[in-house]
mmCIF file of C-alpha atoms in Angstrom:
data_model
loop_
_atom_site.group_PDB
_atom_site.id
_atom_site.type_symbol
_atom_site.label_atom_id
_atom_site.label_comp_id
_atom_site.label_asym_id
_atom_site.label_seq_id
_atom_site.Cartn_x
_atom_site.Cartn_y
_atom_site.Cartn_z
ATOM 1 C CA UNK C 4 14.954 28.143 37.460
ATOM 2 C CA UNK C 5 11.949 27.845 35.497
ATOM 3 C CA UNK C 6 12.073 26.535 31.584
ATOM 4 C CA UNK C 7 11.886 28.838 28.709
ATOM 5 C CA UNK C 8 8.423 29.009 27.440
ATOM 6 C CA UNK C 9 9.824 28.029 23.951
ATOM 7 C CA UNK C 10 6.517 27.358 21.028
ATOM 8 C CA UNK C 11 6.478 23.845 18.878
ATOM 9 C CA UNK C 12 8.416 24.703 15.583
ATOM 10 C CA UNK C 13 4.583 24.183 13.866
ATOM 11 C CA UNK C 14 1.236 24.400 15.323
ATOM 12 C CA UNK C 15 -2.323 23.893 13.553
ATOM 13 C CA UNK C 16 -4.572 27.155 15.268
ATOM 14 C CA UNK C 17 -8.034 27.069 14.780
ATOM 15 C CA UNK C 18 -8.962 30.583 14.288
ATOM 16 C CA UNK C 19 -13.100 29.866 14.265
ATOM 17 C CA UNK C 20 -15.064 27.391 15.651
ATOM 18 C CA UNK C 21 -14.829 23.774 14.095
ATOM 19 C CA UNK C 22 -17.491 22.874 11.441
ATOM 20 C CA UNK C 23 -15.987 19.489 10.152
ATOM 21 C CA UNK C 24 -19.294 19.009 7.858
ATOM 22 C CA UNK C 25 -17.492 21.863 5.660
ATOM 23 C CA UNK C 26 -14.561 21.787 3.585
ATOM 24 C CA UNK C 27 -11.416 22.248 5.040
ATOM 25 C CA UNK C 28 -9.197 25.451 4.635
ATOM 26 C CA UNK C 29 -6.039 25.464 5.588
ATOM 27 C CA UNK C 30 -3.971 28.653 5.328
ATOM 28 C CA UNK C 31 0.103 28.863 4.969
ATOM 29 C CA UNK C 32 1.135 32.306 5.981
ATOM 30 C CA UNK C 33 3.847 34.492 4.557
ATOM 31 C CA UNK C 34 7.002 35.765 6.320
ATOM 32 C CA UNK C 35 5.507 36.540 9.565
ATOM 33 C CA UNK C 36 4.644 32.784 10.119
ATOM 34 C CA UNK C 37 2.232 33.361 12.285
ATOM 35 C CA UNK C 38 -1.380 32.676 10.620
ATOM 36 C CA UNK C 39 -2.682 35.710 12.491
ATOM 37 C CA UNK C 40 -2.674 37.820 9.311
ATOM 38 C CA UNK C 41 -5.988 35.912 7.995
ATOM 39 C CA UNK C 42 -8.038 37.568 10.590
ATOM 40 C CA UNK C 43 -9.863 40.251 8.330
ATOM 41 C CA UNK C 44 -11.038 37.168 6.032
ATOM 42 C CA UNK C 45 -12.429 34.519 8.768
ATOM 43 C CA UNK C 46 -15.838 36.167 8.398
ATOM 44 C CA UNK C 47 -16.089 35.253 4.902
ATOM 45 C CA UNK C 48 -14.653 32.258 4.828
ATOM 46 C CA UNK C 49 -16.049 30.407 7.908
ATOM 47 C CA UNK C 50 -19.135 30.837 5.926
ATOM 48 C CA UNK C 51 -18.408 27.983 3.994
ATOM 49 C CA UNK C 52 -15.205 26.461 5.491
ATOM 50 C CA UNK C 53 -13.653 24.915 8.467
ATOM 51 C CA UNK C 54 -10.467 26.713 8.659
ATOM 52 C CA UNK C 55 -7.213 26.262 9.798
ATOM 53 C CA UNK C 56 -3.660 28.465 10.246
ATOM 54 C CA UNK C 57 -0.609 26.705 10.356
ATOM 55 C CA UNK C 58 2.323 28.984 12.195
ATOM 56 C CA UNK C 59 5.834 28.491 12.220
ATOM 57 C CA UNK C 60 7.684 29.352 15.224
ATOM 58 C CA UNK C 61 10.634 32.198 15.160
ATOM 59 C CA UNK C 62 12.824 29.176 16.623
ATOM 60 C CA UNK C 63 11.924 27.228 13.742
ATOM 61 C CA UNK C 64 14.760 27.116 10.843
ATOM 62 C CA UNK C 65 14.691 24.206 9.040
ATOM 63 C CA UNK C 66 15.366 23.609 5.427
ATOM 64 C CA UNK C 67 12.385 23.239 3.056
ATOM 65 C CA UNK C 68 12.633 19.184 3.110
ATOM 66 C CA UNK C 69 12.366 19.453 6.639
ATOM 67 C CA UNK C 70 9.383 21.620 6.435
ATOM 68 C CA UNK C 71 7.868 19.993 3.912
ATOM 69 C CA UNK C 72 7.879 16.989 5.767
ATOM 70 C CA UNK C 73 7.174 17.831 8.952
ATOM 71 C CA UNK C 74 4.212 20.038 7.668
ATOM 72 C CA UNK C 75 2.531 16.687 6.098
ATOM 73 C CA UNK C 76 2.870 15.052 9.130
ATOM 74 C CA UNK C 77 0.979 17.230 10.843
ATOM 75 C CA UNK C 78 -1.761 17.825 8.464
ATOM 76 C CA UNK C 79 -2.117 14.106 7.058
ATOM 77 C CA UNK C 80 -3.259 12.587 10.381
ATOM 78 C CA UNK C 81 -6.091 15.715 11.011
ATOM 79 C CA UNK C 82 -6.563 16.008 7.215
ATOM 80 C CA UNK C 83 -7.448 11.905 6.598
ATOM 81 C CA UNK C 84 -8.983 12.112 10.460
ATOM 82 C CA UNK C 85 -12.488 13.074 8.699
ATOM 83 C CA UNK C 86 -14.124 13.135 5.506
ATOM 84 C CA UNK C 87 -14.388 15.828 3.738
ATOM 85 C CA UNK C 88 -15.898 17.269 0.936
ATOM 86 C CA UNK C 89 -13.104 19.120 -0.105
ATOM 87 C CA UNK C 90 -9.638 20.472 1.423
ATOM 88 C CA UNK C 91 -8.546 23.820 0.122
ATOM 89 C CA UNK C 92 -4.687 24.260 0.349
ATOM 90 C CA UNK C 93 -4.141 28.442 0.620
ATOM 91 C CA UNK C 94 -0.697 30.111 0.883
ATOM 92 C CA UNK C 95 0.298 33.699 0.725
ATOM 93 C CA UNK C 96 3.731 34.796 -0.464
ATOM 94 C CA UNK C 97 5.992 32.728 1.575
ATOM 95 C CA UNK C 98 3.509 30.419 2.636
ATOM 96 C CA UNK C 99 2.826 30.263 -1.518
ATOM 97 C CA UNK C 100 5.974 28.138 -1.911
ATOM 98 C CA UNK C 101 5.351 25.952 0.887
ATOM 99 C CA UNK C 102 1.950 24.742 -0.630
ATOM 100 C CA UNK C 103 3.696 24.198 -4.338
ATOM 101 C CA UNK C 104 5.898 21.804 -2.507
ATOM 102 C CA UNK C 105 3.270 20.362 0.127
ATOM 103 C CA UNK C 106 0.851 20.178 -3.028
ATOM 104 C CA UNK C 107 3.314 18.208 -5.481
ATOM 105 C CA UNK C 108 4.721 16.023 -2.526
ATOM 106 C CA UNK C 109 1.271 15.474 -1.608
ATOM 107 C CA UNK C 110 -2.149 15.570 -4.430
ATOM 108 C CA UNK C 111 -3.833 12.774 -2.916
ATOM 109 C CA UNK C 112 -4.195 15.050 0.145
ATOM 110 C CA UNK C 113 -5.690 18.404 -1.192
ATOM 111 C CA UNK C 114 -8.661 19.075 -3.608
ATOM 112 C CA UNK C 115 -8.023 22.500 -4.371
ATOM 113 C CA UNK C 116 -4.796 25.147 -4.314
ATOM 114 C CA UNK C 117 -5.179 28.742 -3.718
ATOM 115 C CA UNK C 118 -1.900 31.408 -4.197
ATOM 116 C CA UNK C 119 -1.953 34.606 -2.823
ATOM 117 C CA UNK C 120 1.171 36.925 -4.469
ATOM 118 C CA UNK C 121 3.384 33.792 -3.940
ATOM 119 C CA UNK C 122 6.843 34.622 -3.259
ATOM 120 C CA UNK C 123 8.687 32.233 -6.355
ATOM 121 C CA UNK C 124 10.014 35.109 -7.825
ATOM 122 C CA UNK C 125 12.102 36.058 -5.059
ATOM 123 C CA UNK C 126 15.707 33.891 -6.279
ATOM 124 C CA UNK C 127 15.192 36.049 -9.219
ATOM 125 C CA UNK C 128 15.555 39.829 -7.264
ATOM 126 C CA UNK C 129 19.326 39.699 -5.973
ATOM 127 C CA UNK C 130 19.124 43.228 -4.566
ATOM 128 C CA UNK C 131 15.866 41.940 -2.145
ATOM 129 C CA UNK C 132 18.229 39.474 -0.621
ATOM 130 C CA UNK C 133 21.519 41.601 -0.240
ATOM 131 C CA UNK C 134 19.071 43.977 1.933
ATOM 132 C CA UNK C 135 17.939 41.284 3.752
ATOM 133 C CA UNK C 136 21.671 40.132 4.643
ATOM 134 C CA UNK C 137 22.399 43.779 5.713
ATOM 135 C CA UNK C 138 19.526 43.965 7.980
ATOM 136 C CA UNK C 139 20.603 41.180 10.162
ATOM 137 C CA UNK C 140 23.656 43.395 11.399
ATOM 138 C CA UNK C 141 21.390 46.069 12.591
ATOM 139 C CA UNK C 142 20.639 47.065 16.389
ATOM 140 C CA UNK C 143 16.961 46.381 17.600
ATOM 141 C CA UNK C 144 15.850 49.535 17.466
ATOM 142 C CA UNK C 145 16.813 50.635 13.496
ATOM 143 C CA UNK C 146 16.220 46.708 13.082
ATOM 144 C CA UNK C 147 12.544 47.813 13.782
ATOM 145 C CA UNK C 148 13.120 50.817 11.538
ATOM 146 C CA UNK C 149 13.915 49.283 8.925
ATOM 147 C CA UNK C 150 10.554 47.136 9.165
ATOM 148 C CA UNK C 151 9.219 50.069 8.842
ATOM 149 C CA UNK C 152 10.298 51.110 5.453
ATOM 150 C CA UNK C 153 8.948 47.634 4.464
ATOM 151 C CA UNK C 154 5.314 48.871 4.856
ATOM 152 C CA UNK C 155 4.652 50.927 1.755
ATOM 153 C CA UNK C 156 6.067 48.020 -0.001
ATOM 154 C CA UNK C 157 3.457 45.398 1.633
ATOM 155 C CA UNK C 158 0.258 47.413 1.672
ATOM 156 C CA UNK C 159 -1.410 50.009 -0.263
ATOM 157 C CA UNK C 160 -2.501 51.923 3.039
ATOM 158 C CA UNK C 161 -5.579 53.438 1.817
ATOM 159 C CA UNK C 162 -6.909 49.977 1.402
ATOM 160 C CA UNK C 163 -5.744 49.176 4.984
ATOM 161 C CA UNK C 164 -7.665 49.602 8.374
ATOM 162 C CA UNK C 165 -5.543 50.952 11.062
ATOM 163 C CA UNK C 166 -6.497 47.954 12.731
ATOM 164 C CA UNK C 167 -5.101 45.940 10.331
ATOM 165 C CA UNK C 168 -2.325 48.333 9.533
ATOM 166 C CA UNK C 169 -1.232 47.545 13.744
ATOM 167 C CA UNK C 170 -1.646 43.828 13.194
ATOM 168 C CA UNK C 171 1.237 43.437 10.556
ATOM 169 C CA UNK C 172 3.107 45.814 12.313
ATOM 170 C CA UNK C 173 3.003 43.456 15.131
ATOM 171 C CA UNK C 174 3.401 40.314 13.138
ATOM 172 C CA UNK C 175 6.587 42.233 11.849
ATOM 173 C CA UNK C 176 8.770 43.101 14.776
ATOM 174 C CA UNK C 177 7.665 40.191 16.204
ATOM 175 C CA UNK C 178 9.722 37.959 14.183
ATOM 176 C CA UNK C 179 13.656 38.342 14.991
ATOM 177 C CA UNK C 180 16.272 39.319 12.407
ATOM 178 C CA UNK C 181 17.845 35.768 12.491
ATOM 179 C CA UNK C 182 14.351 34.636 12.044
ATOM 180 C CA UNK C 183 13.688 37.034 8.986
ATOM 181 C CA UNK C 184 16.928 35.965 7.733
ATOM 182 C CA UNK C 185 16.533 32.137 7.650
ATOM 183 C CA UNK C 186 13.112 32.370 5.753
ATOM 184 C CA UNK C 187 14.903 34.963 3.216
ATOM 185 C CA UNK C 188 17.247 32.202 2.698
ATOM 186 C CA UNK C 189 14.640 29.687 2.042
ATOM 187 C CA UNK C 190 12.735 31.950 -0.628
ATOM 188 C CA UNK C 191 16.610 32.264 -2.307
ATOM 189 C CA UNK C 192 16.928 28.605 -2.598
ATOM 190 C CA UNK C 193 13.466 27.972 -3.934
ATOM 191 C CA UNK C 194 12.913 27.480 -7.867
ATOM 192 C CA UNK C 195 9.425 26.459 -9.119
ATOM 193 C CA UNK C 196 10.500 25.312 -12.156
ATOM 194 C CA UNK C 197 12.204 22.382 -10.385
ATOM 195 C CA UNK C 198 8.937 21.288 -9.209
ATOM 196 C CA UNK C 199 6.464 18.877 -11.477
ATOM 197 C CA UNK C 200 3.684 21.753 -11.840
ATOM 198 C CA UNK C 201 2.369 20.016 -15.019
ATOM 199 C CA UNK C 202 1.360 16.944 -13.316
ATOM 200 C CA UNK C 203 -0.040 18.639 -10.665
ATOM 201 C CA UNK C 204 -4.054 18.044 -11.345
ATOM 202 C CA UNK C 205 -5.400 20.319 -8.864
ATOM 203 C CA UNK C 206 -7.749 22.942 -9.648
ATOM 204 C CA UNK C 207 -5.350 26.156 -8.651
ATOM 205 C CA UNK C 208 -6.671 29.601 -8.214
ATOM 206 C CA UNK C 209 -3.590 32.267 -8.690
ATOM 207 C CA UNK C 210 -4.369 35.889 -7.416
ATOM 208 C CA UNK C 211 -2.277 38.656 -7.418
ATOM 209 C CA UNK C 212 -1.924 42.334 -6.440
ATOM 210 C CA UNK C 213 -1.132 44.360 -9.733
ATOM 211 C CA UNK C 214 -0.186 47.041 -6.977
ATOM 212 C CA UNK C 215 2.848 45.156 -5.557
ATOM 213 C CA UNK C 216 5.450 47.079 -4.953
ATOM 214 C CA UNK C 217 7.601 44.155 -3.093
ATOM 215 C CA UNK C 218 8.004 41.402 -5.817
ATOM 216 C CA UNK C 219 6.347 40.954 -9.383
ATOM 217 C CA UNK C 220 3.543 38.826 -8.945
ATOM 218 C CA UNK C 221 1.266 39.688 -11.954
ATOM 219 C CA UNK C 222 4.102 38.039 -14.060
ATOM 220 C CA UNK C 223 4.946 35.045 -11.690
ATOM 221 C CA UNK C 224 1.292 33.909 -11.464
ATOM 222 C CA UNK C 225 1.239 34.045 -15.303
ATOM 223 C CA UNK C 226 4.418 31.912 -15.046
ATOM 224 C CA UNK C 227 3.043 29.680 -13.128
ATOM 225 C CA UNK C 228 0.069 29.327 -14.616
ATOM 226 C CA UNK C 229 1.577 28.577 -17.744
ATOM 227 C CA UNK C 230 2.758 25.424 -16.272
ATOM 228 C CA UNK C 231 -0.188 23.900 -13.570
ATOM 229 C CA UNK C 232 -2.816 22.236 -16.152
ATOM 230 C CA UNK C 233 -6.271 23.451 -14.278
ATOM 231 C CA UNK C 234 -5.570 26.994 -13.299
ATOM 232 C CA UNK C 235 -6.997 30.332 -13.482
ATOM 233 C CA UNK C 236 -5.756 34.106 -12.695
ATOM 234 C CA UNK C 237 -7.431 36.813 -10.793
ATOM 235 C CA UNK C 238 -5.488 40.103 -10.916
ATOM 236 C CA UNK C 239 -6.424 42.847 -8.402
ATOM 237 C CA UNK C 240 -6.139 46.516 -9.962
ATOM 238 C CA UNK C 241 -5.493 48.164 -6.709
ATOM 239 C CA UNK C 242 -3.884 45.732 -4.136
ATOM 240 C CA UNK C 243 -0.502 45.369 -3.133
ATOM 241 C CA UNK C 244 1.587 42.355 -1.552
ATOM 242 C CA UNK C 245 -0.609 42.064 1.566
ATOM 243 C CA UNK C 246 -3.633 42.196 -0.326
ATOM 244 C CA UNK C 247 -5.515 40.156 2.366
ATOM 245 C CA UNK C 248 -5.658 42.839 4.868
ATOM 246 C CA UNK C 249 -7.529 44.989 2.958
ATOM 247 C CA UNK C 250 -10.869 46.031 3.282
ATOM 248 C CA UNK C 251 -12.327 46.011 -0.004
ATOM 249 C CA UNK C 252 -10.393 42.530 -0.549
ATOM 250 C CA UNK C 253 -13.173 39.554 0.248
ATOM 251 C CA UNK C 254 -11.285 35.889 -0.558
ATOM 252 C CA UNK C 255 -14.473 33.840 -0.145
ATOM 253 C CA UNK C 256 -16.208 36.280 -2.522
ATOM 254 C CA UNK C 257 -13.202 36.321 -4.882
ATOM 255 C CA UNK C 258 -13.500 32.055 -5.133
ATOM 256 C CA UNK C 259 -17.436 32.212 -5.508
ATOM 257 C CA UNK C 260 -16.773 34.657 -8.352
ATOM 258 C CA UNK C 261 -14.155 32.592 -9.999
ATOM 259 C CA UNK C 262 -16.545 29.184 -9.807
ATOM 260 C CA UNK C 263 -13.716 27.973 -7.157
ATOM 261 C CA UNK C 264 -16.182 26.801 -4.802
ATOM 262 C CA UNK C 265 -17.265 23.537 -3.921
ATOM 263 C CA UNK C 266 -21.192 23.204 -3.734
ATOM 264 C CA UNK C 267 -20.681 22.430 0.372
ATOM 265 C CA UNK C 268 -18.786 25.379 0.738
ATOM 266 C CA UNK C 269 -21.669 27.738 -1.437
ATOM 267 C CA UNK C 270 -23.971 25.882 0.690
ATOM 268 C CA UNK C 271 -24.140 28.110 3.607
ATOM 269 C CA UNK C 272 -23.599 31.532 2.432
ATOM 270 C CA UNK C 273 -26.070 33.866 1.375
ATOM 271 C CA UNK C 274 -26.351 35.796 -1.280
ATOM 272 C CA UNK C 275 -25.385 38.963 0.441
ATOM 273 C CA UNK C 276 -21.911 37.702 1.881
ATOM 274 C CA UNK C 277 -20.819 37.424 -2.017
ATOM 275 C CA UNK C 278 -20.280 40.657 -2.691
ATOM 276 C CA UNK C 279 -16.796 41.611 -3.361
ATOM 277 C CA UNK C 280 -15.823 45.401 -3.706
ATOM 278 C CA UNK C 281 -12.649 44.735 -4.998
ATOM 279 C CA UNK C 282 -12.506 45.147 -9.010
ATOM 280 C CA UNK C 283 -10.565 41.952 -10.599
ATOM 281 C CA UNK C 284 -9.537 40.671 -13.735
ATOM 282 C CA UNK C 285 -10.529 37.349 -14.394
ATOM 283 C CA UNK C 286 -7.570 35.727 -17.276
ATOM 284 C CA UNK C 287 -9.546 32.594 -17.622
ATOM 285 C CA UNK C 288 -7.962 29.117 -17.184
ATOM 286 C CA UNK C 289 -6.708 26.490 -19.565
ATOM 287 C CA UNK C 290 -8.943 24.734 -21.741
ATOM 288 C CA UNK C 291 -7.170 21.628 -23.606
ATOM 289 C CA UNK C 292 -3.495 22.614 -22.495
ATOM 290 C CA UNK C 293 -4.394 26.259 -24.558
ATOM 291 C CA UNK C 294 -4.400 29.274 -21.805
ATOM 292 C CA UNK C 295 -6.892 31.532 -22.339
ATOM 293 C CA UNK C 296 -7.468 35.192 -21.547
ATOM 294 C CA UNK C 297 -10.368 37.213 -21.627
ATOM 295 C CA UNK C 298 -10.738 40.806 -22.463
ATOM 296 C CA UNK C 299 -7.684 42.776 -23.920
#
């Protein structure tokens, strides 16, 4: 009888060809786990990065010391491997609390954090995890349904291709209900405020959608930026939790913006790939321990 093709509970994928000259990127996905979710942004950033997905495996359920851990020890060895310029640390909503914990663990190992609509806020909605219990009882089939009422809640669709729209379907019901449930009990157990933000001297770039409709992430990145001593906001008008997949939604463009870039990673764009069509608020960053906002 032939063995179970069964995937290692983390894997490193290299979504575009290796440029180890360039700054690294690495990317921590949200609840999906997969990394596959970056692809509408590899065009921008490979202009300026060598970038890398981590994915979790739907057999993979360990608790966040575990993952933590295990995480490090697979990015220390290919992180310290070559030199770098810099090594940008991104995670989106789920993968948003990973890299708070890889980046306080870890500082000597990253240059600069970036957190798309992380998911800290999510101990703090009760009625987000008893609908997350209930869905674990479900049948496959309403199971998938029920994925399906997620979507408005993810993505504003008029800012998503259908393309795209087909790719987090996929990510979706491709992750099992036991799956679903054991990373909705790792957001429940995690608390930011535990962690040592303020001595955390990375250079952090917080964006969020001030269209999600899934968790409140205009007021958590103002939390958290409150706390991490070199940070600065970027609010997006229009986007919602998956704000990634959209179209009008360039990352690359949104760092270059922001003065997030490293002068290796400006190096090989032109001026044309730094246009971003996405209209953003910028609230500034803290200057002597003060946070300051712009505009009104």
């Amino acid at each position: 009888m032939p063995a179970a093709n069964i995937d290692p509970p983390l894997q490193l994928l290299t979504p575009t060809p290796p440029q180890p000259q360039r700054p690294l990127f690495i990317f921590l996905p949200g609840m999906d786990g997969t990394g596959q979710l970056l692809r509408t942004q590899l065009s921008g950033l490979s202009q300026g990065f060598d970038i890398r997905c981590l994915a979790l495996s739907v057999q993979n359920n360990w608790p966040w010391p575990q993952l933590v851990d295990q995480t490090l020890q697979l990015l220390r060895p290919m992180i310290q491997a070559v030199p770098r310029p810099a090594v940008y640390l991104c995670g989106e909503s789920f993968g948003g609390c990973l890299a708070l914990q890889l980046a306080t663990h870890a500082p000597e190992l990253f240059s600069h954090l970036v957190l798309v609509n992380p998911a800290s806020s999510f101990h703090r909605l009760p009625w987000m995890q008893w609908g997350a219990s209930f869905s674990q009882w479900l049948p496959g089939p309403l199971y998938r349904v029920s994925n399906m009422g997620l979507m408005p809640f993810l993505i504003q669709q008029r800012r998503v291709t259908a393309a795209a729209r087909e790719a987090l379907w996929e990510s979706m019901t491709a992750v099992p209900a036991s799956t679903a449930l054991w990373r909705v009990a790792l957001l429940s157990q995690f608390k930011a405020q535990q962690l040592p933000l303020e001595h955390m001297p990375r250079p952090t770039l917080l964006i969020a959608g001030e269209a999600d409709a899934l968790l409140p992430s205009v007021a958590e990145v103002r939390q958290l930026g409150r706390r991490l001593p070199d940070a600065q906001i970027l609010t997006l008008p229009e986007s919602g939790h998956a704000c990634l997949l959209e179209r009008d939604v360039n990352l690359y463009a949104l760092m270059a913006d922001a003065g997030f870039l490293e002068p290796m990673a400006r190096a090989a764009a032109s001026s044309d790939s730094l246009t971003n069509d996405s209209l953003y608020s910028n609230e500034g960053s803290k200057d002597n321990n003060q946070f300051v906002t712009s505009g009104s």
